[in-house]
Short mmCIF file of C-alpha atoms (C1' of nucleotides) in Angstrom, two decimals:
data_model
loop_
_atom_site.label_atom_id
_atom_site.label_comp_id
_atom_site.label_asym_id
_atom_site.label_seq_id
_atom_site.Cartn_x
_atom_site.Cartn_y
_atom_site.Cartn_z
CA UNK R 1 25.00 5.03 3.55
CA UNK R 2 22.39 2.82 4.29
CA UNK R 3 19.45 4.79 6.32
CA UNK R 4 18.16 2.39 9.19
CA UNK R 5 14.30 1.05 8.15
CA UNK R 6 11.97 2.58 11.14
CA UNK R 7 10.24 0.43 13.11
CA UNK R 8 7.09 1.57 12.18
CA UNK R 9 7.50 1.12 8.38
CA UNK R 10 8.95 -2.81 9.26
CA UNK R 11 5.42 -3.04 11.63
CA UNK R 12 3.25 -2.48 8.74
CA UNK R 13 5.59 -4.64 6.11
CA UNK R 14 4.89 -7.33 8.67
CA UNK R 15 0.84 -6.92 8.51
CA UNK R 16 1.17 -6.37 4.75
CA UNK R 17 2.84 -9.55 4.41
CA UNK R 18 -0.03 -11.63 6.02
CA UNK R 19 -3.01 -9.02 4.92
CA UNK R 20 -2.21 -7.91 1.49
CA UNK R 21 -4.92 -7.96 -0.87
CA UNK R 22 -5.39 -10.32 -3.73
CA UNK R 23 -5.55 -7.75 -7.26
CA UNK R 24 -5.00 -8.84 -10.71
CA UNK R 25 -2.43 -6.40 -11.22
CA UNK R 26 -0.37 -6.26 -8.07
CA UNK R 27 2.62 -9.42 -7.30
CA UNK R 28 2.25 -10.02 -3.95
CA UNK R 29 4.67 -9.84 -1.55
CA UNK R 30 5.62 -13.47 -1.01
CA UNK R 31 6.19 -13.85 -5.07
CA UNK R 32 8.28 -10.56 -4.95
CA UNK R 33 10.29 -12.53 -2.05
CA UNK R 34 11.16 -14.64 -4.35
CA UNK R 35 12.22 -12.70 -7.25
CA UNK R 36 8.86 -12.26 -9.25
CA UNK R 37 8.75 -8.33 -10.58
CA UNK R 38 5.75 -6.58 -11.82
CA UNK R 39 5.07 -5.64 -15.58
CA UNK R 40 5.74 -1.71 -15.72
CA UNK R 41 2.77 -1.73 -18.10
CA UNK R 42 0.38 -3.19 -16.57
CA UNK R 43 1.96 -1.37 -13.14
CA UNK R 44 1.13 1.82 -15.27
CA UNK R 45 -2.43 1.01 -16.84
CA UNK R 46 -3.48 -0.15 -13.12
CA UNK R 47 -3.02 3.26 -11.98
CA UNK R 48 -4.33 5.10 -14.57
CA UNK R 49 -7.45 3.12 -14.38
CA UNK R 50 -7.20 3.40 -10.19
CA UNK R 51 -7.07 7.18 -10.10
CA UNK R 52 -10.47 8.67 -8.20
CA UNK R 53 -11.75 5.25 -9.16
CA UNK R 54 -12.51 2.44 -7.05
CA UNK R 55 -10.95 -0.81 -7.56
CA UNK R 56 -14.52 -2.55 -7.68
CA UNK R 57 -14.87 -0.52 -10.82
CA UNK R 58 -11.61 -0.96 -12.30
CA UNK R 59 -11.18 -4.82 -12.28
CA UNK R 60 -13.26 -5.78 -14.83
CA UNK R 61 -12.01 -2.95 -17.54
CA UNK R 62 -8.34 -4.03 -16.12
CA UNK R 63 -8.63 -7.69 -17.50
CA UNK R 64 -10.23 -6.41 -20.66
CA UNK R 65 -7.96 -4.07 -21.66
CA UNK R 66 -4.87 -6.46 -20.43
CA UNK R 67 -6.27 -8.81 -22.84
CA UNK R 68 -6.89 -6.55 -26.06
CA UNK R 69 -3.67 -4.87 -25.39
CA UNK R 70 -0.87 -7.01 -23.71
CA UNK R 71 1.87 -4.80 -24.32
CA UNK R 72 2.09 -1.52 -24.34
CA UNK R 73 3.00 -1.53 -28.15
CA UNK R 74 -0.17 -2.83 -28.74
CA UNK R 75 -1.93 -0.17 -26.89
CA UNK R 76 0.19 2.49 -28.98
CA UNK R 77 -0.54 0.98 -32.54
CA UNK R 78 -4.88 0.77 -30.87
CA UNK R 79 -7.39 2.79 -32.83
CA UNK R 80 -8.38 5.73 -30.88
CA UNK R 81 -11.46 5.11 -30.99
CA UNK R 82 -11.37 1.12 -30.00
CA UNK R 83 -9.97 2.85 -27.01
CA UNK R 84 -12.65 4.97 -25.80
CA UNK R 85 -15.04 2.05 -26.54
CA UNK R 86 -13.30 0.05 -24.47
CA UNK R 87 -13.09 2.90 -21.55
CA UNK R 88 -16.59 3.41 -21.66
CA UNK R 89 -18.34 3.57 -18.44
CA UNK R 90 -14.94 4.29 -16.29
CA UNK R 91 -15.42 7.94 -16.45
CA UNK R 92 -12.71 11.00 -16.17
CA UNK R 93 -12.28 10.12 -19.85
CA UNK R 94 -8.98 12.51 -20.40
CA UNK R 95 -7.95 9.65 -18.84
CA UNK R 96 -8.23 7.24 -22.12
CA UNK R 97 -6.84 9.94 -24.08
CA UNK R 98 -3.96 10.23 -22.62
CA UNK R 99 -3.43 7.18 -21.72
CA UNK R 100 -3.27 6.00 -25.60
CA UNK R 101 -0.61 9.27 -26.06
CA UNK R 102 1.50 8.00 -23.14
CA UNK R 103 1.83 4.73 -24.79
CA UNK R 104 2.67 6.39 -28.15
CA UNK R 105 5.36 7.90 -26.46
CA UNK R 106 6.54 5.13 -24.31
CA UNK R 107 6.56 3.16 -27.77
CA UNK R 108 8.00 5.60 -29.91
CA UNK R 109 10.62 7.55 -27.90
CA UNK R 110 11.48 4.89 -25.37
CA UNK R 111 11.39 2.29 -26.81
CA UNK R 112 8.37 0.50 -25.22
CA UNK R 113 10.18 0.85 -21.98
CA UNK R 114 8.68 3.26 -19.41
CA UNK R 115 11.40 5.52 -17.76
CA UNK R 116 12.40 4.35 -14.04
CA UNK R 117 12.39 7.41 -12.23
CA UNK R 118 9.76 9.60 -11.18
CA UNK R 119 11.25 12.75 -13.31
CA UNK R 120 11.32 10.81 -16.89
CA UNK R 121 7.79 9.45 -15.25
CA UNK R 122 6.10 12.51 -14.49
CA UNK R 123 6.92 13.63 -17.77
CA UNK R 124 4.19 11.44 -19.36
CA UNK R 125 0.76 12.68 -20.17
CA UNK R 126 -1.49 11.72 -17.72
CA UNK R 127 0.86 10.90 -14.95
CA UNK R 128 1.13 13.38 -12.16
CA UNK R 129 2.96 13.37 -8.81
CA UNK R 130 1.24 10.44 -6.94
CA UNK R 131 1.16 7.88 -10.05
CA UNK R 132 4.43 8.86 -10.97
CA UNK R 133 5.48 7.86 -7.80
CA UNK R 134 3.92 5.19 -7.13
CA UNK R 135 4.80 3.44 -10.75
CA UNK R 136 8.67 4.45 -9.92
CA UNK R 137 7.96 2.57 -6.54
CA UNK R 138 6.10 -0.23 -7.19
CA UNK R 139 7.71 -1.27 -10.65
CA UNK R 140 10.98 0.00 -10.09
CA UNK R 141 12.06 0.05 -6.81
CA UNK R 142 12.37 3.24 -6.56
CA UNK R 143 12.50 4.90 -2.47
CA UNK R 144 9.48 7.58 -3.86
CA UNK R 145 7.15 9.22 -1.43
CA UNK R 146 3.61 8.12 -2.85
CA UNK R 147 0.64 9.87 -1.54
CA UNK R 148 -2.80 9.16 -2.66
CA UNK R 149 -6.22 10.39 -0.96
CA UNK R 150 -5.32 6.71 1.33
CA UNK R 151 -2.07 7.72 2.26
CA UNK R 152 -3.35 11.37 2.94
CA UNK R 153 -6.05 10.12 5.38
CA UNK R 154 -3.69 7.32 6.99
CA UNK R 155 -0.53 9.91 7.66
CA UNK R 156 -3.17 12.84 9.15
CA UNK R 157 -3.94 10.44 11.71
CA UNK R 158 -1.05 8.32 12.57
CA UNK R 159 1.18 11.69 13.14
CA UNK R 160 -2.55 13.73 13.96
CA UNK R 161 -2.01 16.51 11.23
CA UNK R 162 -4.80 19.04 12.05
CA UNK R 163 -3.73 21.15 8.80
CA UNK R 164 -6.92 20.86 6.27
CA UNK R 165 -6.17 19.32 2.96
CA UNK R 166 -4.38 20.71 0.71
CA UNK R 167 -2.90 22.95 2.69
CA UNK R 168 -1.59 19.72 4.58
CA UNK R 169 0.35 18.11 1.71
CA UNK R 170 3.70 18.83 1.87
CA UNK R 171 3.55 17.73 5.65
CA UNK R 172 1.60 14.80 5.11
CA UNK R 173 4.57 14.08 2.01
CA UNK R 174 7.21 14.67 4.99
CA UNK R 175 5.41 12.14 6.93
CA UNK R 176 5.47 9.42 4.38
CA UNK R 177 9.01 9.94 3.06
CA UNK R 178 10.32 9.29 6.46
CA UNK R 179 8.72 5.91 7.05
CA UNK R 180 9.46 4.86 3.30
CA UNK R 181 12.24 2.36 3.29
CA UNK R 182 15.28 1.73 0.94
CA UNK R 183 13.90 -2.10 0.66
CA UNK R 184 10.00 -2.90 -0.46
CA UNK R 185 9.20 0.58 -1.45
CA UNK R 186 6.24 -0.79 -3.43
CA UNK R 187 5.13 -3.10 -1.53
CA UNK R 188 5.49 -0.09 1.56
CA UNK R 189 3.37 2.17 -0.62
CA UNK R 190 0.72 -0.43 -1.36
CA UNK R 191 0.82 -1.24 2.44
CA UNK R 192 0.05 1.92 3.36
CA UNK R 193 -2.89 2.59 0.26
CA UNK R 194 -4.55 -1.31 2.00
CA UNK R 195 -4.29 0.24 5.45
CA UNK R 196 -5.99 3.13 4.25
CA UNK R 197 -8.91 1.12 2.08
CA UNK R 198 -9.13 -2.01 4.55
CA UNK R 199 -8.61 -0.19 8.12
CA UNK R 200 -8.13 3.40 8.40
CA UNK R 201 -11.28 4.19 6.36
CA UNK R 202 -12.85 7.21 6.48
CA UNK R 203 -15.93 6.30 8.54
CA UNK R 204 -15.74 4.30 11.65
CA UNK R 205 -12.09 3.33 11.59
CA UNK R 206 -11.50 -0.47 12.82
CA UNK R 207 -9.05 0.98 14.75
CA UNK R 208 -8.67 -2.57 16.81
CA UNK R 209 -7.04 -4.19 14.29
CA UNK R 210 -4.56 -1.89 13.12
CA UNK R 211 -0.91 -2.88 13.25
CA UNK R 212 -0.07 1.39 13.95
CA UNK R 213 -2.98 1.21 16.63
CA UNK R 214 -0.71 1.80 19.35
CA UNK R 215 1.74 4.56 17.83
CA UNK R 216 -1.20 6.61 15.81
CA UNK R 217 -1.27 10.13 17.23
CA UNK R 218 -5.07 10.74 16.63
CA UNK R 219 -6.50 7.69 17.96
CA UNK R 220 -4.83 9.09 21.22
CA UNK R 221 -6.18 11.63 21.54
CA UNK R 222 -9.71 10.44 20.31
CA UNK R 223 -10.03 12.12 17.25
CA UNK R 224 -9.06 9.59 14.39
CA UNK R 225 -12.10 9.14 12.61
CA UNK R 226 -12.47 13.29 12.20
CA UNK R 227 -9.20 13.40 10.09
CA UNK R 228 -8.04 13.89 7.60
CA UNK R 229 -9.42 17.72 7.83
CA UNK R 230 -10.89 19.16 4.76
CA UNK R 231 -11.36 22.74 3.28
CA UNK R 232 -15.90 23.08 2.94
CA UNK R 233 -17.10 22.22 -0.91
CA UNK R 234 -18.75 24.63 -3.00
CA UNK R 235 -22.62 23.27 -3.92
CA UNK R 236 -23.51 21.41 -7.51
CA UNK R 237 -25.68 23.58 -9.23
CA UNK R 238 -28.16 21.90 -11.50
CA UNK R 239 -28.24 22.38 -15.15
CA UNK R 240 -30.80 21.07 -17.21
CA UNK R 241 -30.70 20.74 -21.29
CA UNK R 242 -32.96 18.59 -23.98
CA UNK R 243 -31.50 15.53 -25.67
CA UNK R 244 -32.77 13.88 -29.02
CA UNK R 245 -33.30 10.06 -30.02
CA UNK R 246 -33.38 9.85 -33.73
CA UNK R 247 -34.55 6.53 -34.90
CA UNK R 248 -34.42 4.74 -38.43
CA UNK R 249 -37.22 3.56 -39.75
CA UNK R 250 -37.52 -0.09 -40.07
CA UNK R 251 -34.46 -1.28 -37.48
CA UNK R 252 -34.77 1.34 -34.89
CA UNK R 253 -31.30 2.38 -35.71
CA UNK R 254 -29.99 5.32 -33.36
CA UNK R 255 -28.23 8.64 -34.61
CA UNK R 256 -24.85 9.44 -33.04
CA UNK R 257 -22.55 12.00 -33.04
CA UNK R 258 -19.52 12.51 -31.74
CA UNK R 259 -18.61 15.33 -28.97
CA UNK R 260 -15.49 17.42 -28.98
CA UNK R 261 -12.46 16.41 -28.50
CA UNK R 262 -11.74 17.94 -25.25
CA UNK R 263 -14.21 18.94 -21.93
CA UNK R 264 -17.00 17.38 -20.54
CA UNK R 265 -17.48 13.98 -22.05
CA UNK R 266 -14.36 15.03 -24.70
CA UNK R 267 -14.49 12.90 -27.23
CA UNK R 268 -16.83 10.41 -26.33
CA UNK R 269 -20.61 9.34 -28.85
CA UNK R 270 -23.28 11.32 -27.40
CA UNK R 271 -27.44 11.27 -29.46
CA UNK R 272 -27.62 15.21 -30.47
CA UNK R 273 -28.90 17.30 -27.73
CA UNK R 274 -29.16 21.32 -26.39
CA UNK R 275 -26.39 22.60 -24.56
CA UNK R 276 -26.72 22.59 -20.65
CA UNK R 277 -27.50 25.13 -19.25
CA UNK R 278 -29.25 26.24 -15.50
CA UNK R 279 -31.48 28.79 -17.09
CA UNK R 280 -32.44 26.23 -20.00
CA UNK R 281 -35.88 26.37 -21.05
CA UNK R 282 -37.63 23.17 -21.31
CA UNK R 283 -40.76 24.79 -23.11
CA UNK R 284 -38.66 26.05 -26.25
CA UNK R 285 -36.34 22.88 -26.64
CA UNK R 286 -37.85 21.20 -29.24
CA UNK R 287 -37.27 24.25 -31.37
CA UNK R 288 -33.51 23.76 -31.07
CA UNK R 289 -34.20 19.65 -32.44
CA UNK R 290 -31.31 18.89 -35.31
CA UNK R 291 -33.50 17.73 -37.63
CA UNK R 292 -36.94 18.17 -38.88
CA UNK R 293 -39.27 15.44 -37.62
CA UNK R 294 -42.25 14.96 -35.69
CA UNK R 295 -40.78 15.24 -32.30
CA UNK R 296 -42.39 13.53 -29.34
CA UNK R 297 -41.37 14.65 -25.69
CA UNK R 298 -41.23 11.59 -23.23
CA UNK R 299 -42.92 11.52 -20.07
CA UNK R 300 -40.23 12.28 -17.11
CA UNK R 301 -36.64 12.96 -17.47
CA UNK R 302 -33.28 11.90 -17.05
CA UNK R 303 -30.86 13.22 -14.19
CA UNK R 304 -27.05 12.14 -13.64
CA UNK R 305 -24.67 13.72 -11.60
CA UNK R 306 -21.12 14.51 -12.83
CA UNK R 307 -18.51 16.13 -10.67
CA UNK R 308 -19.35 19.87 -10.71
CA UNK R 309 -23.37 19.77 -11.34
CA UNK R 310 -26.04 17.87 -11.14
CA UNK R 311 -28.10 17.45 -15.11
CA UNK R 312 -31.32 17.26 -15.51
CA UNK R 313 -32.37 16.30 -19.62
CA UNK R 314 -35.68 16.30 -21.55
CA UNK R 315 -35.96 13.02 -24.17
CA UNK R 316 -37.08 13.39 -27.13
CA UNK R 317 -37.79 10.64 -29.80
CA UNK R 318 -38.40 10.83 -33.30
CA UNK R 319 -38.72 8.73 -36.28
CA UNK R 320 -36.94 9.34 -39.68
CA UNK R 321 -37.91 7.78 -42.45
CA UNK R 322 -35.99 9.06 -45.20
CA UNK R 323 -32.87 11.61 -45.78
CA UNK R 324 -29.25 11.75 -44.49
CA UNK R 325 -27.62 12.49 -41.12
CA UNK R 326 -25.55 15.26 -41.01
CA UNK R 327 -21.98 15.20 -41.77
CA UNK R 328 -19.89 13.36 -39.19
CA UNK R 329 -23.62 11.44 -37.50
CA UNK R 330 -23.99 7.73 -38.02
CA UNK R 331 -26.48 4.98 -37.08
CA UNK R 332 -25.81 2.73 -34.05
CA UNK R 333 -28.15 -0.63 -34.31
CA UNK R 334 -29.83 -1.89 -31.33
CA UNK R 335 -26.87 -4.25 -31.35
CA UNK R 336 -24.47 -1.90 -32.32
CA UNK R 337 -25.20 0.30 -29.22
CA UNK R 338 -23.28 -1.53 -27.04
CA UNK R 339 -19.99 -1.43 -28.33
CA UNK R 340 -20.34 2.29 -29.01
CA UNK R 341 -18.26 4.93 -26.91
CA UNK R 342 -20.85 6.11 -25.29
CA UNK R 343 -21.05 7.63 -21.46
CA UNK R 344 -23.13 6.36 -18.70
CA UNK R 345 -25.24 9.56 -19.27
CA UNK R 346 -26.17 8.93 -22.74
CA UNK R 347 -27.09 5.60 -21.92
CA UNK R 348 -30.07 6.57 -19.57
CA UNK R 349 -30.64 9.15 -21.94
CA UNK R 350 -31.48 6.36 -24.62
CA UNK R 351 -32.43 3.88 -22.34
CA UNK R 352 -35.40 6.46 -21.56
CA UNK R 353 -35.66 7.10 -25.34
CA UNK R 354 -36.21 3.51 -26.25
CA UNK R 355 -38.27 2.82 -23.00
"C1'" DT E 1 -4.95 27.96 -7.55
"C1'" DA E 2 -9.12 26.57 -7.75
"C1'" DG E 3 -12.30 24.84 -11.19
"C1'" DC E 4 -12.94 21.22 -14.43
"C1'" DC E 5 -13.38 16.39 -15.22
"C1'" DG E 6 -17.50 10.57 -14.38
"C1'" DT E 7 -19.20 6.96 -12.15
"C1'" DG E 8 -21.21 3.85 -8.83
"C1'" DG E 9 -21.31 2.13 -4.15
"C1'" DA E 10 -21.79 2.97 0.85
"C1'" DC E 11 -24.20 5.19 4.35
"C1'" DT L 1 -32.66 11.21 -1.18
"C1'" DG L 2 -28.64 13.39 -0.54
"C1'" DT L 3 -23.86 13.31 0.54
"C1'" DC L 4 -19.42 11.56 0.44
"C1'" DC L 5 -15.77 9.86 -1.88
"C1'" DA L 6 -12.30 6.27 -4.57
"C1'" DA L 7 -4.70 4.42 -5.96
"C1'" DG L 8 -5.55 12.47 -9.34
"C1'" DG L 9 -4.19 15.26 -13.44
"C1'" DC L 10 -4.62 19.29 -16.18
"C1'" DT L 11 -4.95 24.09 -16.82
#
DNA sequence: TAGCCGTGGAC
DNA sequence: TGTCCAAGGCT
């Protein structure tokens, strides 16, 4: 049987078709019309790159990585390494990690085809319930529910679910499975995710030109922009630590290292540093430098902000004349820097050991 | 299940 | 300046 599209869903196809946005990896709707279907890869990569990540962000490392690695053979038979150079800056970088074993396995046990259903999706490393979803949708056609932090803010409102997140889920995953049609899916889901980033925002709504304007529940009642409801946050702490800038005599080389695999920053260059810590002591941190030198503590410090605390690091610089690195260090030319894997932290951190 | 996991832009 | 938060996943 053939369930009837609602009226609602065929409202917003209808605003989607004239409002759609313009991104490098989506087919619009009016080339999809006329048979045009999406790359699964780059379907795939665009969501990796897209989760908790702004598409501002993601555009630029999007055409970069499309280039390098046009297939997702390519990206499976990538360096490591080249990888995480390449993802520097994007952050969550688990994210590269297993994004390189997801195209191993795509490559090697699939053939280079990604599965079309959101089971053999979700299966994947690094693909959970909403970009499973939305990869079955979007590249396969597949009637999925897909329900991102846009979809979660657009269904609270239109059907006025007072439930705080995530308690609210599975009803706000009700809500969007029964306006998802059997035709355009994808272009539904996307539909509903440009509503969300274009319309329904989360401050100050432009609830005037909304195509659900009349049917959303919350605007009724006056309440729209104060939804989606949200269970209170727990405060950053602040940690601080010490971080050292080694330099070579003669070219100003920098000493790297690389961090563990896994955690904070997992696998990613980093200059040698202290652990952080909030009772760090800033007095005694040059005893814990990794080499012997004559240590020289900069003026000021560097703070960042990562999800769960707020860091606060001591620079130190130091010039080595002669001797070796440690096992595993290297040096990173002025020139060289660039290209290196290295987080947006650790490039203040130098940037204020070189300043 | 709630904590861990980055970054930059908007306000 | 601080807060929020953006196409979440993993453990």
């Amino acid at each position: 049987m053939t369930l009837k599209t609602p009226a609602l869903t065929q409202q917003l196809l209808a605003w989607y078709d004239r409002h759609a946005r313009d991104l490098p990896w989506r087919v619009p709707p009016h080339e999809r019309k006329v048979g045009v279907v999406p790359d699964p890869y780059r379907v795939w990569l665009s969501e990796i790159m897209l989760q908790q990540t702004t598409v501002a962000a993601v555009k630029d490392y999007f055409t970069a990585f499309t280039a390098k690695w046009p297939k997702v053979e390519m990206l499976a038979e990538a360096d490591a390494d080249d990888v995480m150079k390449a993802w520097a800056g994007l952050g969550y970088y688990s994210r590269a990690r297993n994004l390189k074993a997801c195209a191993e396995t795509v490559a090697r046990d699939h053939g280079g085809r990604f599965p079309d259903t959101e089971e053999g999706l979700r299966a994947l490393p690094g693909i959970g319930p909403y970009t499973a979803a939305a990869i079955a949708a979007i590249a396969f056609d597949q009637p999925a529910a897909v329900v991102d932090g846009n979809v979660e803010r657009v269904m609270s409102r239109l059907r006025l679910i007072e439930t705080p997140l995530p308690a609210a889920k599975p009803e706000i995953r009700a809500a969007m499975g029964e306006l998802t049609p059997q035709e355009r899916p994808g272009d539904f889901a996307q539909a509903v995710m440009d509503l969300g980033a274009t319309i329904c925002t989360p401050k100050r709504p432009a609830c005037a030109l909304c195509p659900w304007m009349e049917p959303c529940a919350a605007r009724a009642a006056g309440v729209a922009e104060t939804l989606p409801r949200k269970a209170a946050k727990t405060a950053k702490p602040t940690r601080t630590g010490a971080a050292f800038v080694l330099r070579r005599a003669g070219d100003g080389a920098v000493a790297l290292r690389k961090r563990p695999p896994k955690g904070l920053l997992g696998g990613m260059a980093e200059v040698p540093g202290s652990e952080w810590a909030v009772d760090f002591d800033v007095a005694s941190a040059v005893m814990q430098a990794p080499v012997a030198a004559n240590w020289h503590k900069r003026s000021g410090s560097v703070g960042h902000t990562f999800t769960h605390f707020h860091l606060e690091v001591t620079v130190f610089t130091a010039e080595l004349g002669a001797g070796d690195l440690p096992e595993g260090w290297w040096w990173s030319t002025l020139d060289a820097l660039e290209g290196e894997a290295l987080p947006t932290v650790m490039r203040k951190v130098i940037a204020h050991g070189l300043g």
